[in-house]
Coordinates of C-alpha atoms in Angstrom, one line a residue:
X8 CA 35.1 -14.3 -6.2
X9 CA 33.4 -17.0 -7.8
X10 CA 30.5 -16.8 -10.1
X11 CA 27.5 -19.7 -9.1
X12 CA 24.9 -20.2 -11.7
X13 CA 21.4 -21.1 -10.6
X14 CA 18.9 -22.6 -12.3
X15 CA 15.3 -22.0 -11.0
X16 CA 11.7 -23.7 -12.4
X17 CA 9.3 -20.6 -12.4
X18 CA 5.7 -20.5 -13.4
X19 CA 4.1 -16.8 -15.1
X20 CA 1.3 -15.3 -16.8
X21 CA 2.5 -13.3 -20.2
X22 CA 1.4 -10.0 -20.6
X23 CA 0.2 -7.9 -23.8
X24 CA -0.6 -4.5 -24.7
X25 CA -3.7 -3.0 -26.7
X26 CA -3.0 0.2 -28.0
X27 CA -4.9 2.7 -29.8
X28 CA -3.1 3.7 -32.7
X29 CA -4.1 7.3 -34.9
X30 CA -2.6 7.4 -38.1
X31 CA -3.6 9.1 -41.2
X32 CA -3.8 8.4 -45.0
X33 CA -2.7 9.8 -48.0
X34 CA -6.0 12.3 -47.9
X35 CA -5.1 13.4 -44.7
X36 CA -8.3 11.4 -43.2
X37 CA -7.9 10.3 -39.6
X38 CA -8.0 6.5 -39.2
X39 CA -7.9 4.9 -35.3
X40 CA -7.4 1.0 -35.1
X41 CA -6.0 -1.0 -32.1
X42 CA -2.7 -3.3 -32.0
X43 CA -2.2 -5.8 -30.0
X44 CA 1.5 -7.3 -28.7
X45 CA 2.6 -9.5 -26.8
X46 CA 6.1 -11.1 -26.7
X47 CA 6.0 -13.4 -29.9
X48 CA 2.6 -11.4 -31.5
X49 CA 2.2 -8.2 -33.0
X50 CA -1.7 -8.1 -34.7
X51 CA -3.5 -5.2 -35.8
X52 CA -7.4 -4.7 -35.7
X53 CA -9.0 -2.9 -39.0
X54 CA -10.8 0.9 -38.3
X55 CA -13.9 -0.8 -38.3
X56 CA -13.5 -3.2 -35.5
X57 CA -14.6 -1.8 -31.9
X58 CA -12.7 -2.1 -28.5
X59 CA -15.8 -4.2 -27.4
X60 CA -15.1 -6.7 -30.6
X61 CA -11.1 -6.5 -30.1
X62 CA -11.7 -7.2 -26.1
X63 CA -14.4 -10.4 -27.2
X64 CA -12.4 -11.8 -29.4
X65 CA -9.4 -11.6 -27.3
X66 CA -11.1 -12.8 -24.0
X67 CA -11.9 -16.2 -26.4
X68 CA -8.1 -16.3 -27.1
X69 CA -7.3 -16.4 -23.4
X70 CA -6.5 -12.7 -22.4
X71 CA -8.0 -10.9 -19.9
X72 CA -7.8 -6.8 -18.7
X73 CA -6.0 -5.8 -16.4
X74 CA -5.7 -2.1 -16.1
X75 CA -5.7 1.1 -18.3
X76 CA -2.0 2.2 -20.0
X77 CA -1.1 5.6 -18.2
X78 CA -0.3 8.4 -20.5
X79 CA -2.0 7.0 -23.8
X80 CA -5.1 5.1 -25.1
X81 CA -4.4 1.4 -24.2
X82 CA -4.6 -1.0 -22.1
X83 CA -2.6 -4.3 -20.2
X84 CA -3.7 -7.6 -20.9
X85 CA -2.8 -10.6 -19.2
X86 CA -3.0 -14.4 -20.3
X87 CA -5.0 -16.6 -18.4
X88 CA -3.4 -19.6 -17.9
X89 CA 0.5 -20.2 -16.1
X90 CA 3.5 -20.6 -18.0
X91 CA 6.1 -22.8 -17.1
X92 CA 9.9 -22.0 -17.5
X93 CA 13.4 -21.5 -16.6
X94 CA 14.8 -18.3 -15.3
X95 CA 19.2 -18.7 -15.4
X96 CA 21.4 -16.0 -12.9
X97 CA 24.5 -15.9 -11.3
X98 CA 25.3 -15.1 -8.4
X99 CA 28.7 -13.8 -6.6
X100 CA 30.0 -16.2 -4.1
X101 CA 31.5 -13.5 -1.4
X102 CA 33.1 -15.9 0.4
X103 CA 35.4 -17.3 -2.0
X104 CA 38.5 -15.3 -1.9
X105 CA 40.7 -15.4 -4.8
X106 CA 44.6 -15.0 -4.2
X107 CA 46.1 -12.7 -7.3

């Protein structure tokens, strides 16, 4: 067998999370902020800020919602505009037989 590599020019939108997070300070008060990541982005919005105010400021950035995170308080965001990249695999040639 013979491994092929392939090299293929692909084009994506990146996708983020925006996730509540509860935490709680050294009083024991409860404090909720949002944190937003992406793949090369981790950014955290203060307790004061509002979903509204993270979602605005986002949309300005580029990002827009796509759906509701199942099983906790978040959401998926998606970028805008296309990326352009590489993807590298390999593939097994079948044919090729190899004699031992």
């Amino acid at each position: 067998m013979e491994m092929k590599k392939n090299v293929d020019e692909i084009r994506y939108k990146q996708h983020a999370t925006l996730v509540q997070i509860i935490s709680y300070d050294k009083d024991m008060n409860l404090k909720k902020c949002w944190e937003f990541e992406c793949s090369d982005l981790v950014r955290t919005y203060g307790e004061d800020t509002t979903l509204i105010e993270v979602l605005n400021e986002l949309s300005s950035e580029g990002w827009e919602l796509v759906c509701p995170l199942v099983g906790e308080e978040g959401f998926i965001l998606r970028a805008i505009e296309y990326e352009d990249d590489t993807i590298t695999y390999y593939e097994i040639d079948d044919e090729q037989e190899v004699e031992v």
